[in-house]
Amino acid sequence: MVESTPFDDLGLAVSSDEPLDRHTWLSVGGVARYFCEPVDEVALSKLVVRCHDVNIQLRVLGGGSNVLVPRAGFSGMVVRLSSPSFSAIEISQTSIKAGAGAKLVHVVSAAVQAGLSGIETLVGIPGTIGGSLIGNAGGQAGDIGERVSEVTLMNTRGTIDTRGRSDLAFQYRQSNLEDSIVLGCRLELDQENNIVLTKRMQKQWIVERSRQPSGTRTVGMMFKDPHGTSAESLIEQAGARDMYVGKASISGAHANYVVAGSQCSSDDIRSLLDEVRLVVRERLGIDLEPQLEVW
Ligand SMILES: Cc1cc2nc3c(=O)[nH]c(=O)nc-3n(C[C@H](O)[C@H](O)[C@H](O)COP(=O)(O)OP(=O)(O)OC[C@H]3O[C@@H](n4cnc5c(N)ncnc54)[C@H](O)[C@@H]3O)c2cc1C
């Protein structure tokens, strides 16, 4: 017998108890009580309004590269903006309009191909435009927020709104978008020769690849870099780079990445993060701020 849900009358494909390990980079974690991949903004709006009305917490999952889902799962609604209507990439002169579900790497490639510079240094960062805006993804050479001229959002009443530059605030790995659903953005870029640009992007890609754990997708970036130093160097200085808990260990390629081995549980990862944080605090007196968001 199929269980009834508060969404049955909406005509949307809502599933129950969806395993979230299928949708996250770390491939661990429990189920989402409700799960939906709406086909368009109208469907998303219906879902958002219903969740609000019946008091069900709603979260958006992008590429799942910055989320750790606990073994107990998530008791609300998880939405993925995976349908084509949320992933369009349109270029007009020096601006790019990208849907929240578009992969960041696709947007970077489209920009470079069109001879537009400003985001090519983001090439190694996994995930979607939505996730990159929420956490202002970036690296030493800059972050996405520097190039955003407007963001389209949906609020908890299902209403769509566009925020211009003056209403947007991006800081190191954070934004003022966290209470809304990001539907897309516009980026303002500069014109540049696309051969020069392609070479720069390829160089960046090689650097990123050499610094990221390879051969596995089950990795996560553990901590934000404190001002003036890197989490990687602090973990090494504290002598924590060989730590592990259960099947969760620290990457040999980069000490700020956790690697989930086979049969790893999200509890192993959570405990490893806590233990590394404690060791760095005790030995160096610095409290590392988690990068991975624990649901
Ligand atoms: C190998 C690896 C390398 C990485 N390198 C970097 C790096 O160099 N720089 C860096 O900044 N980060 C890096 N990260 C972290 C991560 O990739 C980024 O934070 C990325 O931008 C997250 O995007 P996502 O789509 O995967 O978001 P998710 O992990 O799916 O979600 C992250 C947060 O954003 C929210 N969210 C996602 N989409 C939406 C939306 N449309 N509307 C509202 N909320 C939304 C989620 O609810 C969650 O709170 C790395 C991660 C890995 C695994």
Coordinates of C-alpha atoms and ligand atoms in Angstrom, one line a residue:
M1 CA 0.0 0.0 0.0
V2 CA 1.4 3.4 -1.0
E3 CA 1.6 5.8 2.0
S4 CA -0.2 9.1 1.6
T5 CA 1.8 12.3 2.0
P6 CA 0.9 16.0 2.4
F7 CA 1.8 16.5 -1.3
D8 CA -0.6 14.0 -2.9
D9 CA -3.0 16.5 -4.3
L10 CA -0.3 18.7 -6.0
G11 CA 0.3 16.4 -8.9
L12 CA 4.0 16.3 -8.3
A13 CA 6.4 13.4 -8.2
V14 CA 7.2 13.4 -4.5
S15 CA 9.0 10.3 -3.2
S16 CA 9.3 9.2 0.4
D17 CA 12.4 8.0 2.2
E18 CA 14.8 8.8 -0.6
P19 CA 18.4 7.7 0.2
L20 CA 20.5 10.8 0.1
D21 CA 23.8 9.0 -0.2
R22 CA 23.0 8.8 -3.9
H23 CA 23.0 12.6 -4.2
T24 CA 26.1 13.6 -2.2
W25 CA 29.8 13.6 -2.9
L26 CA 30.6 11.7 0.3
S27 CA 28.0 9.0 -0.6
V28 CA 27.0 8.6 3.0
G29 CA 24.0 9.5 5.1
G30 CA 20.4 8.5 5.7
V31 CA 17.1 9.2 3.8
A32 CA 15.1 12.3 3.2
R33 CA 11.5 11.9 4.5
Y34 CA 10.3 13.6 1.3
F35 CA 12.2 14.2 -2.0
C36 CA 11.3 16.0 -5.2
E37 CA 12.9 17.2 -8.4
P38 CA 10.3 19.7 -9.6
V39 CA 10.1 20.2 -13.4
D40 CA 9.8 24.0 -13.3
E41 CA 9.3 27.1 -11.1
V42 CA 5.5 26.6 -10.9
A43 CA 5.9 23.1 -9.5
L44 CA 8.6 24.3 -7.1
S45 CA 6.4 27.1 -5.9
K46 CA 3.6 24.7 -5.1
L47 CA 5.9 22.5 -3.1
V48 CA 7.4 25.5 -1.2
V49 CA 4.0 26.8 -0.3
R50 CA 2.8 23.4 0.9
C51 CA 5.9 22.8 3.0
H52 CA 5.4 26.2 4.6
D53 CA 1.7 25.6 5.2
V54 CA 2.1 22.2 6.8
N55 CA 5.3 23.2 8.6
I56 CA 7.7 20.8 6.8
Q57 CA 11.3 22.0 6.6
L58 CA 12.5 22.3 3.1
R59 CA 16.1 22.1 2.0
V60 CA 17.7 22.4 -1.5
L61 CA 20.4 20.0 -2.4
G62 CA 22.8 21.1 -5.2
G63 CA 25.6 18.9 -6.2
G64 CA 25.9 17.7 -2.6
S65 CA 29.6 18.5 -2.5
N66 CA 29.4 20.5 0.7
V67 CA 26.8 18.6 2.7
L68 CA 27.2 15.8 5.3
V69 CA 23.9 14.0 5.8
P70 CA 23.6 12.2 9.2
R71 CA 22.9 8.5 9.4
A72 CA 19.5 9.4 10.8
G73 CA 18.7 11.3 7.6
F74 CA 16.6 14.4 7.2
S75 CA 13.0 14.5 8.4
G76 CA 11.8 17.2 6.0
M77 CA 11.6 17.8 2.2
V78 CA 14.7 17.7 0.0
V79 CA 14.5 19.4 -3.4
R80 CA 16.9 19.1 -6.2
L81 CA 16.8 21.6 -9.1
S82 CA 18.0 19.0 -11.6
S83 CA 15.4 19.5 -14.3
P84 CA 16.6 21.3 -17.5
S85 CA 14.4 24.3 -16.7
F86 CA 16.7 25.1 -13.8
S87 CA 20.0 24.6 -15.6
A88 CA 20.0 26.9 -18.6
I89 CA 23.1 28.9 -19.4
E90 CA 22.6 31.9 -21.6
I91 CA 25.3 34.3 -22.8
S92 CA 24.6 37.8 -23.9
Q93 CA 27.6 40.1 -24.7
T94 CA 29.6 40.1 -21.5
S95 CA 27.0 38.7 -19.2
I96 CA 26.0 35.1 -18.4
K97 CA 22.7 34.1 -17.0
A98 CA 22.8 30.7 -15.3
G99 CA 20.2 28.6 -13.6
A100 CA 20.8 27.4 -10.1
G101 CA 20.9 23.8 -11.1
A102 CA 23.6 24.3 -13.8
K103 CA 27.0 22.8 -12.8
L104 CA 29.6 25.4 -12.0
V105 CA 32.1 23.7 -14.3
H106 CA 29.7 24.0 -17.2
V107 CA 29.2 27.7 -16.6
V108 CA 32.9 28.2 -16.4
S109 CA 33.5 26.3 -19.7
A110 CA 30.7 28.3 -21.4
A111 CA 32.3 31.5 -20.3
V112 CA 35.8 30.5 -21.5
Q113 CA 34.5 29.3 -24.8
A114 CA 32.7 32.6 -25.3
G115 CA 36.0 34.6 -24.5
L116 CA 34.7 35.8 -21.2
S117 CA 37.0 36.0 -18.2
G118 CA 36.5 36.4 -14.5
I119 CA 35.4 32.9 -13.3
E120 CA 37.9 30.6 -15.0
T121 CA 39.8 30.2 -11.7
L122 CA 36.7 28.4 -10.2
V123 CA 37.2 25.5 -12.6
G124 CA 38.1 22.8 -10.1
I125 CA 35.1 23.5 -7.7
P126 CA 32.4 20.8 -7.8
G127 CA 28.7 21.5 -7.4
T128 CA 26.1 23.8 -8.9
I129 CA 25.6 27.5 -9.3
G130 CA 23.0 27.5 -6.5
G131 CA 25.5 25.9 -4.0
S132 CA 28.3 28.2 -5.2
L133 CA 26.3 31.3 -4.5
I134 CA 25.1 30.2 -1.1
G135 CA 28.6 29.5 0.1
N136 CA 30.4 32.1 -2.2
A137 CA 32.6 29.4 -3.6
G138 CA 36.1 30.4 -4.6
G139 CA 39.8 30.1 -4.0
Q140 CA 42.9 32.3 -3.7
A141 CA 42.3 33.9 -7.0
G142 CA 38.8 35.1 -6.2
D143 CA 35.2 33.9 -5.6
I144 CA 32.0 33.8 -7.5
G145 CA 30.4 36.6 -5.6
E146 CA 32.8 39.2 -7.1
R147 CA 31.1 38.6 -10.5
V148 CA 27.5 38.3 -9.6
S149 CA 25.3 41.3 -10.7
E150 CA 21.9 39.8 -9.8
V151 CA 20.3 36.7 -8.2
T152 CA 16.8 35.4 -8.7
L153 CA 15.3 33.8 -5.6
M154 CA 12.1 32.2 -4.4
N155 CA 10.9 32.9 -0.9
T156 CA 9.0 30.6 1.5
R157 CA 5.7 31.8 0.1
G158 CA 6.7 30.6 -3.4
T159 CA 7.2 34.2 -4.7
I160 CA 10.0 35.0 -7.1
D161 CA 12.2 38.1 -6.6
T162 CA 15.4 39.4 -8.1
R163 CA 18.1 41.1 -6.0
G164 CA 20.5 43.4 -7.6
R165 CA 24.1 44.0 -6.6
S166 CA 23.4 46.5 -3.8
D167 CA 21.2 43.9 -2.0
L168 CA 23.7 41.2 -2.2
A169 CA 26.5 40.5 0.3
F170 CA 29.2 38.0 -0.3
Q171 CA 32.0 37.3 2.2
Y172 CA 34.5 34.6 2.6
R173 CA 32.5 31.4 2.1
Q174 CA 29.2 33.0 2.9
S175 CA 26.4 35.1 1.4
N176 CA 23.2 36.8 2.5
L177 CA 21.2 34.3 0.4
E178 CA 20.9 31.5 3.0
D179 CA 17.2 31.8 3.8
S180 CA 16.0 31.6 0.2
I181 CA 15.9 29.2 -2.7
V182 CA 18.3 30.4 -5.4
L183 CA 16.9 30.0 -8.9
G184 CA 19.7 31.6 -10.8
C185 CA 22.0 34.5 -11.3
R186 CA 23.6 36.9 -13.8
L187 CA 27.4 37.2 -13.9
E188 CA 29.2 40.2 -15.4
L189 CA 32.5 39.2 -17.0
D190 CA 35.3 40.7 -19.1
Q191 CA 36.1 40.1 -22.7
E192 CA 39.4 38.3 -23.3
N193 CA 41.0 36.2 -26.0
N194 CA 39.6 32.7 -25.6
I195 CA 42.8 30.9 -26.4
V196 CA 44.7 32.8 -23.6
L197 CA 41.7 32.1 -21.4
T198 CA 41.5 28.4 -22.2
K199 CA 45.2 28.0 -21.4
R200 CA 44.7 29.8 -18.0
M201 CA 41.7 27.6 -17.2
Q202 CA 43.7 24.4 -18.1
K203 CA 46.6 25.5 -16.0
Q204 CA 44.2 26.1 -13.0
W205 CA 42.6 22.8 -13.6
I206 CA 45.9 21.0 -13.5
V207 CA 46.8 22.8 -10.2
E208 CA 43.4 21.9 -8.7
R209 CA 43.6 18.3 -9.7
S210 CA 47.1 17.9 -8.3
R211 CA 45.8 19.3 -4.9
Q212 CA 42.6 17.3 -4.8
P213 CA 42.3 13.7 -3.8
S214 CA 42.0 11.8 -7.1
G215 CA 40.7 8.3 -8.0
T216 CA 37.7 8.7 -5.7
R217 CA 34.6 11.0 -5.6
T218 CA 33.9 10.3 -1.9
V219 CA 35.6 13.3 -0.5
G220 CA 34.7 16.5 1.3
M221 CA 36.4 19.7 2.2
M222 CA 36.5 19.8 6.0
F223 CA 37.3 23.4 7.2
K224 CA 37.3 26.9 6.0
D225 CA 40.7 28.6 5.8
P226 CA 41.2 30.9 8.8
H227 CA 42.3 34.5 8.0
G228 CA 45.9 34.6 6.9
T229 CA 46.6 30.8 6.9
S230 CA 45.2 27.6 5.5
A231 CA 43.3 24.8 7.3
E232 CA 45.6 22.3 5.5
S233 CA 48.8 23.7 7.0
L234 CA 47.2 24.0 10.5
I235 CA 46.1 20.3 10.4
E236 CA 49.6 19.3 9.3
Q237 CA 51.3 21.5 12.0
A238 CA 49.0 20.0 14.6
G239 CA 50.2 16.5 13.6
A240 CA 46.6 15.5 12.7
R241 CA 47.1 14.5 9.1
D242 CA 47.2 10.7 9.8
M243 CA 44.1 10.7 11.9
Y244 CA 41.1 8.5 11.1
V245 CA 37.8 7.3 12.6
G246 CA 36.3 4.1 11.4
K247 CA 36.5 4.3 7.6
A248 CA 36.9 8.1 7.5
S249 CA 40.4 9.3 7.0
I250 CA 42.3 12.4 5.9
S251 CA 43.4 12.5 2.3
G252 CA 47.1 11.9 1.6
A253 CA 46.9 14.5 -1.2
H254 CA 45.5 17.3 0.9
A255 CA 45.1 17.4 4.6
N256 CA 41.9 19.5 4.5
Y257 CA 39.9 16.8 2.7
V258 CA 38.2 13.9 4.4
V259 CA 37.9 10.6 2.4
A260 CA 35.1 8.2 3.0
G261 CA 36.3 4.6 2.5
S262 CA 33.9 1.8 1.6
Q263 CA 31.3 1.1 4.4
C264 CA 32.1 4.5 5.9
S265 CA 29.2 6.1 7.8
S266 CA 28.4 9.7 8.2
D267 CA 29.0 9.3 12.0
D268 CA 32.7 8.3 11.2
I269 CA 33.1 11.5 9.2
R270 CA 31.4 13.7 11.8
S271 CA 33.6 12.2 14.5
L272 CA 36.8 12.7 12.5
L273 CA 35.9 16.3 11.9
D274 CA 35.3 16.9 15.6
E275 CA 38.5 15.1 16.6
V276 CA 40.7 17.0 14.0
R277 CA 39.1 20.3 15.2
L278 CA 39.9 19.4 18.8
V279 CA 43.5 18.5 18.1
V280 CA 44.1 21.7 16.2
R281 CA 42.5 23.7 19.0
E282 CA 44.4 22.0 21.8
R283 CA 47.8 22.1 20.0
L284 CA 47.6 25.4 18.2
G285 CA 44.9 27.4 20.0
I286 CA 43.0 27.9 16.7
D287 CA 39.3 26.9 16.3
L288 CA 38.8 25.8 12.8
E289 CA 35.3 26.6 11.3
P290 CA 33.7 23.7 9.5
Q291 CA 33.3 24.0 5.7
L292 CA 31.1 20.9 5.3
E293 CA 27.6 21.6 6.4
V294 CA 26.1 19.0 8.6
W295 CA 22.4 18.5 8.0
Ligands
LIG1 C1 36.8 18.0 -4.1 C2 36.2 19.2 -3.6 C3 36.8 20.4 -3.8 C4 36.2 21.6 -3.3 N1 36.9 22.8 -3.6 C5 36.3 24.0 -3.2 C6 37.0 25.2 -3.4 O1 38.1 25.3 -4.0 N2 36.4 26.3 -3.0 C7 35.2 26.3 -2.4 O2 34.6 27.4 -2.1 N3 34.5 25.2 -2.1 C8 35.1 24.0 -2.5 N4 34.5 22.8 -2.2 C9 33.2 22.8 -1.5 C10 31.9 22.8 -2.5 O3 32.3 22.2 -3.7 C11 31.4 24.2 -2.7 O4 30.9 24.7 -1.5 C12 30.2 24.1 -3.7 O5 29.9 25.5 -4.1 C13 28.9 23.5 -3.2 O6 28.0 23.4 -4.2 P1 26.9 22.3 -4.3 O7 26.0 22.5 -5.4 O8 27.5 20.9 -4.2 O9 26.1 22.6 -2.9 P2 25.5 21.5 -1.9 O10 26.7 20.8 -1.2 O11 24.5 20.7 -2.5 O12 24.8 22.5 -0.9 C14 25.6 23.4 -0.1 C15 24.6 24.4 0.6 O13 23.9 25.2 -0.4 C16 22.5 25.0 -0.3 N5 22.0 25.1 -1.7 C17 22.4 24.4 -2.8 N6 21.7 24.8 -3.9 C18 20.8 25.8 -3.4 C19 19.8 26.5 -4.1 N7 19.6 26.5 -5.4 N8 19.1 27.4 -3.3 C20 19.3 27.5 -2.0 N9 20.2 26.7 -1.3 C21 21.0 25.9 -2.0 C22 22.3 23.7 0.3 O14 21.0 23.6 1.0 C23 23.5 23.7 1.3 O15 23.1 24.5 2.4 C24 35.0 21.6 -2.6 C25 34.4 20.4 -2.4 C26 35.0 19.2 -2.8 C27 34.3 17.9 -2.5

